[in-house]
Amino acid sequence: DAGVTQSPTHLIKTRGQQVTLRCSPKSGHDTVSWYQQALGQGPQFIFQYYEEEERQRGNFPDRFSGHQFPNYSSELNVNALLLGDSALYLCASSSPGLAGDDTQYFGPGTRLTVL
Amino acid sequence: AQRVTQPEKLLSVFKGAPVELKCNYSYSGSPELFWYVQYSRQRLQLLLRHISRESIKGFTADLNKGETSFHLKKPFAQEEDSAMYYCALSGFIGGNEKLTFGTGTRLTIIP
């Protein structure tokens, strides 16, 4: 099991553009959470998807949206990119029903640079 | 509102010396506290969580509700402990809930 995978590794966009980031959860996990990590900061919760629905949301504008597919993989979309959206975007997967292991496992992240 | 504070951005300790990474939190309910670690060129991974009461790689952390702290300790530092450490809080018992992270402490072990 490769664990949580994310694509692409790096991405460069310009202001005003739109971006889609992808995440495949760890085998057996059905819940995906997305975090934004700005330089020098800790990860900040964006939202969480479970059963193809947004279950929890952090303090991020509507420009940030997501989707979860039937195979539990997930996408994060950001519209009208701003310079301040430049960050490392982390995906974490977990499983509420997995007895004894409801830990969030993190992917390697996607580094987004907005010019 | 949930908040996690890690007062030290950088911490340098000699090999063999004790280590303590500080974490204070703010939350009105009964949170679950975690320590995550990120070694060089590796992904963020769970080190320990307070409900499991385990010692992982020689590290321990005790939840002090009176002082709202969850400091990470190790009696004898090793070079492989050099890493970035993040304290995190969940508003519910159960690691599946959203996590609120501190800003992290970079620990460097001096040989």
PDB file of C-alpha atoms in Angstrom:
ATOM      1  CA  ASP A   1       0.000   0.000   0.000  1.00  0.00           C
ATOM      2  CA  ALA A   2       1.522   3.289  -1.123  1.00  0.00           C
ATOM      3  CA  GLY A   3      -0.448   5.121   1.503  1.00  0.00           C
ATOM      4  CA  VAL A   4      -2.038   8.459   0.676  1.00  0.00           C
ATOM      5  CA  THR A   5      -0.986   9.739  -2.730  1.00  0.00           C
ATOM      6  CA  GLN A   6      -1.381  13.226  -4.157  1.00  0.00           C
ATOM      7  CA  SER A   7      -0.938  14.727  -7.597  1.00  0.00           C
ATOM      8  CA  PRO A   8       0.647  16.744  -8.952  1.00  0.00           C
ATOM      9  CA  THR A   9       3.736  17.234  -6.782  1.00  0.00           C
ATOM     10  CA  HIS A  10       4.250  20.823  -7.839  1.00  0.00           C
ATOM     11  CA  LEU A  11       2.099  23.319  -9.687  1.00  0.00           C
ATOM     12  CA  ILE A  12       2.623  26.884 -10.872  1.00  0.00           C
ATOM     13  CA  LYS A  13      -0.376  29.065 -11.738  1.00  0.00           C
ATOM     14  CA  THR A  14      -1.056  32.748 -12.267  1.00  0.00           C
ATOM     15  CA  ARG A  15      -3.490  34.946 -10.416  1.00  0.00           C
ATOM     16  CA  GLY A  16      -7.097  34.470 -11.448  1.00  0.00           C
ATOM     17  CA  GLN A  17      -6.609  30.949 -12.739  1.00  0.00           C
ATOM     18  CA  GLN A  18      -8.253  27.835 -11.402  1.00  0.00           C
ATOM     19  CA  VAL A  19      -6.533  24.709 -10.075  1.00  0.00           C
ATOM     20  CA  THR A  20      -7.498  21.122  -9.257  1.00  0.00           C
ATOM     21  CA  LEU A  21      -5.513  18.967  -6.864  1.00  0.00           C
ATOM     22  CA  ARG A  22      -6.055  15.240  -6.460  1.00  0.00           C
ATOM     23  CA  CYS A  23      -5.817  12.769  -3.602  1.00  0.00           C
ATOM     24  CA  SER A  24      -6.114   8.995  -3.329  1.00  0.00           C
ATOM     25  CA  PRO A  25      -6.672   7.743   0.214  1.00  0.00           C
ATOM     26  CA  LYS A  26      -4.904   4.914   1.964  1.00  0.00           C
ATOM     27  CA  SER A  27      -6.408   1.517   1.219  1.00  0.00           C
ATOM     28  CA  GLY A  28      -9.435   0.889   3.438  1.00  0.00           C
ATOM     29  CA  HIS A  29     -10.029   4.569   4.241  1.00  0.00           C
ATOM     30  CA  ASP A  30     -13.231   6.351   3.289  1.00  0.00           C
ATOM     31  CA  THR A  31     -12.723   9.855   4.701  1.00  0.00           C
ATOM     32  CA  VAL A  32     -10.545  12.540   3.137  1.00  0.00           C
ATOM     33  CA  SER A  33      -9.506  15.818   4.754  1.00  0.00           C
ATOM     34  CA  TRP A  34      -7.684  18.698   3.076  1.00  0.00           C
ATOM     35  CA  TYR A  35      -5.291  21.100   4.763  1.00  0.00           C
ATOM     36  CA  GLN A  36      -3.418  24.194   3.605  1.00  0.00           C
ATOM     37  CA  GLN A  37       0.070  24.763   4.979  1.00  0.00           C
ATOM     38  CA  ALA A  38       1.554  28.187   4.331  1.00  0.00           C
ATOM     39  CA  LEU A  39       5.281  28.686   4.739  1.00  0.00           C
ATOM     40  CA  GLY A  40       6.293  28.657   8.398  1.00  0.00           C
ATOM     41  CA  GLN A  41       2.822  27.719   9.576  1.00  0.00           C
ATOM     42  CA  GLY A  42       1.086  24.574  10.706  1.00  0.00           C
ATOM     43  CA  PRO A  43      -1.495  22.883   8.492  1.00  0.00           C
ATOM     44  CA  GLN A  44      -4.891  24.600   8.461  1.00  0.00           C
ATOM     45  CA  PHE A  45      -8.075  22.570   7.963  1.00  0.00           C
ATOM     46  CA  ILE A  46      -9.986  23.332   4.747  1.00  0.00           C
ATOM     47  CA  PHE A  47     -12.706  20.657   4.670  1.00  0.00           C
ATOM     48  CA  GLN A  48     -13.452  16.969   5.047  1.00  0.00           C
ATOM     49  CA  TYR A  49     -15.350  14.591   2.763  1.00  0.00           C
ATOM     50  CA  TYR A  50     -17.159  11.430   3.780  1.00  0.00           C
ATOM     51  CA  GLU A  51     -19.645   9.433   1.708  1.00  0.00           C
ATOM     52  CA  GLU A  52     -19.160  11.915  -1.149  1.00  0.00           C
ATOM     53  CA  GLU A  53     -20.380  14.839   0.934  1.00  0.00           C
ATOM     54  CA  GLU A  54     -18.636  17.728   2.643  1.00  0.00           C
ATOM     55  CA  ARG A  55     -18.834  16.841   6.325  1.00  0.00           C
ATOM     56  CA  GLN A  56     -16.908  19.640   7.998  1.00  0.00           C
ATOM     57  CA  ARG A  57     -15.493  22.917   6.722  1.00  0.00           C
ATOM     58  CA  GLY A  58     -12.851  25.262   8.049  1.00  0.00           C
ATOM     59  CA  ASN A  59     -12.642  29.004   7.649  1.00  0.00           C
ATOM     60  CA  PHE A  60     -11.987  29.151   3.903  1.00  0.00           C
ATOM     61  CA  PRO A  61     -13.911  31.104   1.246  1.00  0.00           C
ATOM     62  CA  ASP A  62     -16.220  29.513  -1.291  1.00  0.00           C
ATOM     63  CA  ARG A  63     -13.429  29.715  -3.868  1.00  0.00           C
ATOM     64  CA  PHE A  64     -12.258  26.492  -2.247  1.00  0.00           C
ATOM     65  CA  SER A  65     -14.441  23.545  -3.176  1.00  0.00           C
ATOM     66  CA  GLY A  66     -14.061  19.832  -3.286  1.00  0.00           C
ATOM     67  CA  HIS A  67     -15.448  16.567  -4.403  1.00  0.00           C
ATOM     68  CA  GLN A  68     -15.235  12.944  -3.353  1.00  0.00           C
ATOM     69  CA  PHE A  69     -15.737  10.108  -5.798  1.00  0.00           C
ATOM     70  CA  PRO A  70     -17.327   6.675  -5.192  1.00  0.00           C
ATOM     71  CA  ASN A  71     -13.838   5.140  -4.920  1.00  0.00           C
ATOM     72  CA  TYR A  72     -13.158   7.601  -2.025  1.00  0.00           C
ATOM     73  CA  SER A  73     -10.573   9.616  -3.958  1.00  0.00           C
ATOM     74  CA  SER A  74     -10.986  13.357  -3.734  1.00  0.00           C
ATOM     75  CA  GLU A  75     -10.298  16.629  -5.534  1.00  0.00           C
ATOM     76  CA  LEU A  76      -9.681  20.091  -4.199  1.00  0.00           C
ATOM     77  CA  ASN A  77     -10.564  22.965  -6.519  1.00  0.00           C
ATOM     78  CA  VAL A  78      -9.523  26.552  -6.024  1.00  0.00           C
ATOM     79  CA  ASN A  79     -10.995  29.275  -8.258  1.00  0.00           C
ATOM     80  CA  ALA A  80      -9.785  32.813  -8.898  1.00  0.00           C
ATOM     81  CA  LEU A  81      -6.361  32.132  -7.448  1.00  0.00           C
ATOM     82  CA  LEU A  82      -4.730  34.772  -5.270  1.00  0.00           C
ATOM     83  CA  LEU A  83      -1.054  35.173  -4.431  1.00  0.00           C
ATOM     84  CA  GLY A  84      -1.951  34.197  -0.852  1.00  0.00           C
ATOM     85  CA  ASP A  85      -3.116  30.773  -2.018  1.00  0.00           C
ATOM     86  CA  SER A  86       0.511  29.777  -2.529  1.00  0.00           C
ATOM     87  CA  ALA A  87       1.065  26.953  -0.059  1.00  0.00           C
ATOM     88  CA  LEU A  88       1.544  23.247   0.435  1.00  0.00           C
ATOM     89  CA  TYR A  89      -1.800  21.465   0.201  1.00  0.00           C
ATOM     90  CA  LEU A  90      -2.023  18.306   2.245  1.00  0.00           C
ATOM     91  CA  CYS A  91      -4.523  15.522   1.989  1.00  0.00           C
ATOM     92  CA  ALA A  92      -5.185  13.163   4.892  1.00  0.00           C
ATOM     93  CA  SER A  93      -7.264  10.013   4.919  1.00  0.00           C
ATOM     94  CA  SER A  94      -8.895   8.162   7.782  1.00  0.00           C
ATOM     95  CA  SER A  95     -11.747   5.809   8.533  1.00  0.00           C
ATOM     96  CA  PRO A  96     -14.256   6.438  11.314  1.00  0.00           C
ATOM     97  CA  GLY A  97     -15.330   2.821  11.305  1.00  0.00           C
ATOM     98  CA  LEU A  98     -11.854   1.345  11.407  1.00  0.00           C
ATOM     99  CA  ALA A  99     -11.652  -0.109  14.882  1.00  0.00           C
ATOM    100  CA  GLY A 100      -8.450   0.728  16.684  1.00  0.00           C
ATOM    101  CA  ASP A 101      -7.095   3.029  13.997  1.00  0.00           C
ATOM    102  CA  ASP A 102      -8.941   6.259  13.233  1.00  0.00           C
ATOM    103  CA  THR A 103      -5.700   8.168  12.760  1.00  0.00           C
ATOM    104  CA  GLN A 104      -5.372  10.650   9.930  1.00  0.00           C
ATOM    105  CA  TYR A 105      -2.625   9.617   7.513  1.00  0.00           C
ATOM    106  CA  PHE A 106      -1.110  12.403   5.454  1.00  0.00           C
ATOM    107  CA  GLY A 107       0.032  12.483   1.869  1.00  0.00           C
ATOM    108  CA  PRO A 108       3.239  14.146   0.663  1.00  0.00           C
ATOM    109  CA  GLY A 109       1.406  17.276  -0.408  1.00  0.00           C
ATOM    110  CA  THR A 110       1.104  19.405  -3.541  1.00  0.00           C
ATOM    111  CA  ARG A 111       3.171  22.584  -3.621  1.00  0.00           C
ATOM    112  CA  LEU A 112       1.116  25.330  -5.319  1.00  0.00           C
ATOM    113  CA  THR A 113       2.820  28.540  -6.389  1.00  0.00           C
ATOM    114  CA  VAL A 114       0.677  31.430  -7.611  1.00  0.00           C
ATOM    115  CA  LEU A 115       2.500  34.128  -9.594  1.00  0.00           C
TER     116      LEU A 115
ATOM    117  CA  ALA B   1     -12.705  28.479  19.207  1.00  0.00           C
ATOM    118  CA  GLN B   2      -9.846  26.020  19.082  1.00  0.00           C
ATOM    119  CA  ARG B   3      -6.265  27.190  19.331  1.00  0.00           C
ATOM    120  CA  VAL B   4      -2.903  25.463  19.732  1.00  0.00           C
ATOM    121  CA  THR B   5       0.212  27.376  20.736  1.00  0.00           C
ATOM    122  CA  GLN B   6       3.770  26.162  20.366  1.00  0.00           C
ATOM    123  CA  PRO B   7       5.896  28.956  21.806  1.00  0.00           C
ATOM    124  CA  GLU B   8       9.259  27.766  20.451  1.00  0.00           C
ATOM    125  CA  LYS B   9       9.862  27.883  16.698  1.00  0.00           C
ATOM    126  CA  LEU B  10      13.351  26.469  17.096  1.00  0.00           C
ATOM    127  CA  LEU B  11      14.871  24.260  19.792  1.00  0.00           C
ATOM    128  CA  SER B  12      18.422  22.901  19.896  1.00  0.00           C
ATOM    129  CA  VAL B  13      19.413  20.201  22.359  1.00  0.00           C
ATOM    130  CA  PHE B  14      22.622  18.212  22.815  1.00  0.00           C
ATOM    131  CA  LYS B  15      22.534  14.483  22.193  1.00  0.00           C
ATOM    132  CA  GLY B  16      21.784  12.665  25.437  1.00  0.00           C
ATOM    133  CA  ALA B  17      20.148  15.684  27.051  1.00  0.00           C
ATOM    134  CA  PRO B  18      16.441  15.808  27.945  1.00  0.00           C
ATOM    135  CA  VAL B  19      13.988  17.263  25.466  1.00  0.00           C
ATOM    136  CA  GLU B  20      10.750  19.127  26.156  1.00  0.00           C
ATOM    137  CA  LEU B  21       8.631  20.637  23.403  1.00  0.00           C
ATOM    138  CA  LYS B  22       5.886  22.858  24.748  1.00  0.00           C
ATOM    139  CA  CYS B  23       2.268  22.871  23.637  1.00  0.00           C
ATOM    140  CA  ASN B  24      -0.638  24.805  25.108  1.00  0.00           C
ATOM    141  CA  TYR B  25      -4.183  24.675  23.873  1.00  0.00           C
ATOM    142  CA  SER B  26      -7.440  26.544  24.147  1.00  0.00           C
ATOM    143  CA  TYR B  27     -10.715  24.648  23.909  1.00  0.00           C
ATOM    144  CA  SER B  28     -13.853  24.698  26.004  1.00  0.00           C
ATOM    145  CA  GLY B  29     -14.731  21.017  25.782  1.00  0.00           C
ATOM    146  CA  SER B  30     -12.785  17.778  26.146  1.00  0.00           C
ATOM    147  CA  PRO B  31     -10.349  17.656  23.265  1.00  0.00           C
ATOM    148  CA  GLU B  32      -8.039  14.981  22.051  1.00  0.00           C
ATOM    149  CA  LEU B  33      -4.412  16.047  21.695  1.00  0.00           C
ATOM    150  CA  PHE B  34      -1.831  14.754  19.248  1.00  0.00           C
ATOM    151  CA  TRP B  35       1.807  15.172  18.379  1.00  0.00           C
ATOM    152  CA  TYR B  36       2.713  14.864  14.701  1.00  0.00           C
ATOM    153  CA  VAL B  37       6.294  14.732  13.402  1.00  0.00           C
ATOM    154  CA  GLN B  38       7.842  15.439  10.037  1.00  0.00           C
ATOM    155  CA  TYR B  39      11.352  14.120   9.415  1.00  0.00           C
ATOM    156  CA  SER B  40      13.441  15.565   6.601  1.00  0.00           C
ATOM    157  CA  ARG B  41      11.982  14.737   3.175  1.00  0.00           C
ATOM    158  CA  GLN B  42       9.187  12.656   4.724  1.00  0.00           C
ATOM    159  CA  ARG B  43       5.475  13.230   5.129  1.00  0.00           C
ATOM    160  CA  LEU B  44       3.713  14.340   8.269  1.00  0.00           C
ATOM    161  CA  GLN B  45       3.049  11.356  10.550  1.00  0.00           C
ATOM    162  CA  LEU B  46       1.430  10.740  13.901  1.00  0.00           C
ATOM    163  CA  LEU B  47       3.881  10.381  16.773  1.00  0.00           C
ATOM    164  CA  LEU B  48       1.449   9.913  19.638  1.00  0.00           C
ATOM    165  CA  ARG B  49      -2.000  10.818  20.948  1.00  0.00           C
ATOM    166  CA  HIS B  50      -3.007  11.357  24.547  1.00  0.00           C
ATOM    167  CA  ILE B  51      -5.745   8.748  24.760  1.00  0.00           C
ATOM    168  CA  SER B  52      -3.373   5.924  23.829  1.00  0.00           C
ATOM    169  CA  ARG B  53      -0.973   6.800  26.669  1.00  0.00           C
ATOM    170  CA  GLU B  54       1.864   5.165  24.729  1.00  0.00           C
ATOM    171  CA  SER B  55       5.543   5.954  24.615  1.00  0.00           C
ATOM    172  CA  ILE B  56       6.685   6.174  21.016  1.00  0.00           C
ATOM    173  CA  LYS B  57      10.418   6.337  20.180  1.00  0.00           C
ATOM    174  CA  GLY B  58      11.003   7.219  23.828  1.00  0.00           C
ATOM    175  CA  PHE B  59       8.656  10.226  23.701  1.00  0.00           C
ATOM    176  CA  THR B  60       5.792  10.743  26.121  1.00  0.00           C
ATOM    177  CA  ALA B  61       3.210  13.481  26.549  1.00  0.00           C
ATOM    178  CA  ASP B  62       0.766  14.014  29.387  1.00  0.00           C
ATOM    179  CA  LEU B  63      -2.417  16.003  29.021  1.00  0.00           C
ATOM    180  CA  ASN B  64      -2.685  18.555  31.830  1.00  0.00           C
ATOM    181  CA  LYS B  65      -6.219  19.911  31.721  1.00  0.00           C
ATOM    182  CA  GLY B  66      -5.578  22.386  34.531  1.00  0.00           C
ATOM    183  CA  GLU B  67      -2.729  24.042  32.659  1.00  0.00           C
ATOM    184  CA  THR B  68      -4.230  23.205  29.224  1.00  0.00           C
ATOM    185  CA  SER B  69      -0.886  21.801  28.164  1.00  0.00           C
ATOM    186  CA  PHE B  70       0.358  18.750  26.298  1.00  0.00           C
ATOM    187  CA  HIS B  71       4.129  18.990  26.401  1.00  0.00           C
ATOM    188  CA  LEU B  72       6.239  16.386  24.592  1.00  0.00           C
ATOM    189  CA  LYS B  73       9.167  14.936  26.529  1.00  0.00           C
ATOM    190  CA  LYS B  74      12.055  12.570  26.025  1.00  0.00           C
ATOM    191  CA  PRO B  75      14.685  11.899  28.694  1.00  0.00           C
ATOM    192  CA  PHE B  76      17.654  11.378  26.357  1.00  0.00           C
ATOM    193  CA  ALA B  77      17.711  13.015  22.920  1.00  0.00           C
ATOM    194  CA  GLN B  78      19.044  11.103  19.911  1.00  0.00           C
ATOM    195  CA  GLU B  79      20.290  12.528  16.624  1.00  0.00           C
ATOM    196  CA  GLU B  80      17.426  10.879  14.725  1.00  0.00           C
ATOM    197  CA  ASP B  81      14.963  12.975  16.753  1.00  0.00           C
ATOM    198  CA  SER B  82      15.858  16.046  14.682  1.00  0.00           C
ATOM    199  CA  ALA B  83      12.623  16.956  12.914  1.00  0.00           C
ATOM    200  CA  MET B  84       9.678  19.336  12.801  1.00  0.00           C
ATOM    201  CA  TYR B  85       7.110  18.661  15.537  1.00  0.00           C
ATOM    202  CA  TYR B  86       3.491  19.812  15.461  1.00  0.00           C
ATOM    203  CA  CYS B  87       1.013  19.694  18.308  1.00  0.00           C
ATOM    204  CA  ALA B  88      -2.600  19.266  17.186  1.00  0.00           C
ATOM    205  CA  LEU B  89      -6.053  19.254  18.753  1.00  0.00           C
ATOM    206  CA  SER B  90      -9.316  17.604  17.813  1.00  0.00           C
ATOM    207  CA  GLY B  91     -12.584  18.800  19.288  1.00  0.00           C
ATOM    208  CA  PHE B  92     -13.784  15.243  19.722  1.00  0.00           C
ATOM    209  CA  ILE B  93     -12.191  12.078  20.984  1.00  0.00           C
ATOM    210  CA  GLY B  94     -11.320  10.209  17.815  1.00  0.00           C
ATOM    211  CA  GLY B  95      -8.605  11.105  15.358  1.00  0.00           C
ATOM    212  CA  ASN B  96     -11.016  11.305  12.459  1.00  0.00           C
ATOM    213  CA  GLU B  97     -12.226  14.781  13.294  1.00  0.00           C
ATOM    214  CA  LYS B  98     -10.681  17.984  11.944  1.00  0.00           C
ATOM    215  CA  LEU B  99      -7.324  18.848  13.451  1.00  0.00           C
ATOM    216  CA  THR B 100      -6.160  22.265  14.595  1.00  0.00           C
ATOM    217  CA  PHE B 101      -2.369  22.495  14.440  1.00  0.00           C
ATOM    218  CA  GLY B 102       0.168  24.697  16.143  1.00  0.00           C
ATOM    219  CA  THR B 103       2.856  26.459  14.143  1.00  0.00           C
ATOM    220  CA  GLY B 104       5.422  23.776  14.906  1.00  0.00           C
ATOM    221  CA  THR B 105       8.811  23.505  16.608  1.00  0.00           C
ATOM    222  CA  ARG B 106      11.939  22.574  14.696  1.00  0.00           C
ATOM    223  CA  LEU B 107      14.038  20.368  16.961  1.00  0.00           C
ATOM    224  CA  THR B 108      17.742  20.027  16.220  1.00  0.00           C
ATOM    225  CA  ILE B 109      19.854  17.534  18.125  1.00  0.00           C
ATOM    226  CA  ILE B 110      23.484  18.609  18.375  1.00  0.00           C
ATOM    227  CA  PRO B 111      25.901  15.650  18.214  1.00  0.00           C
TER     228      PRO B 111
END
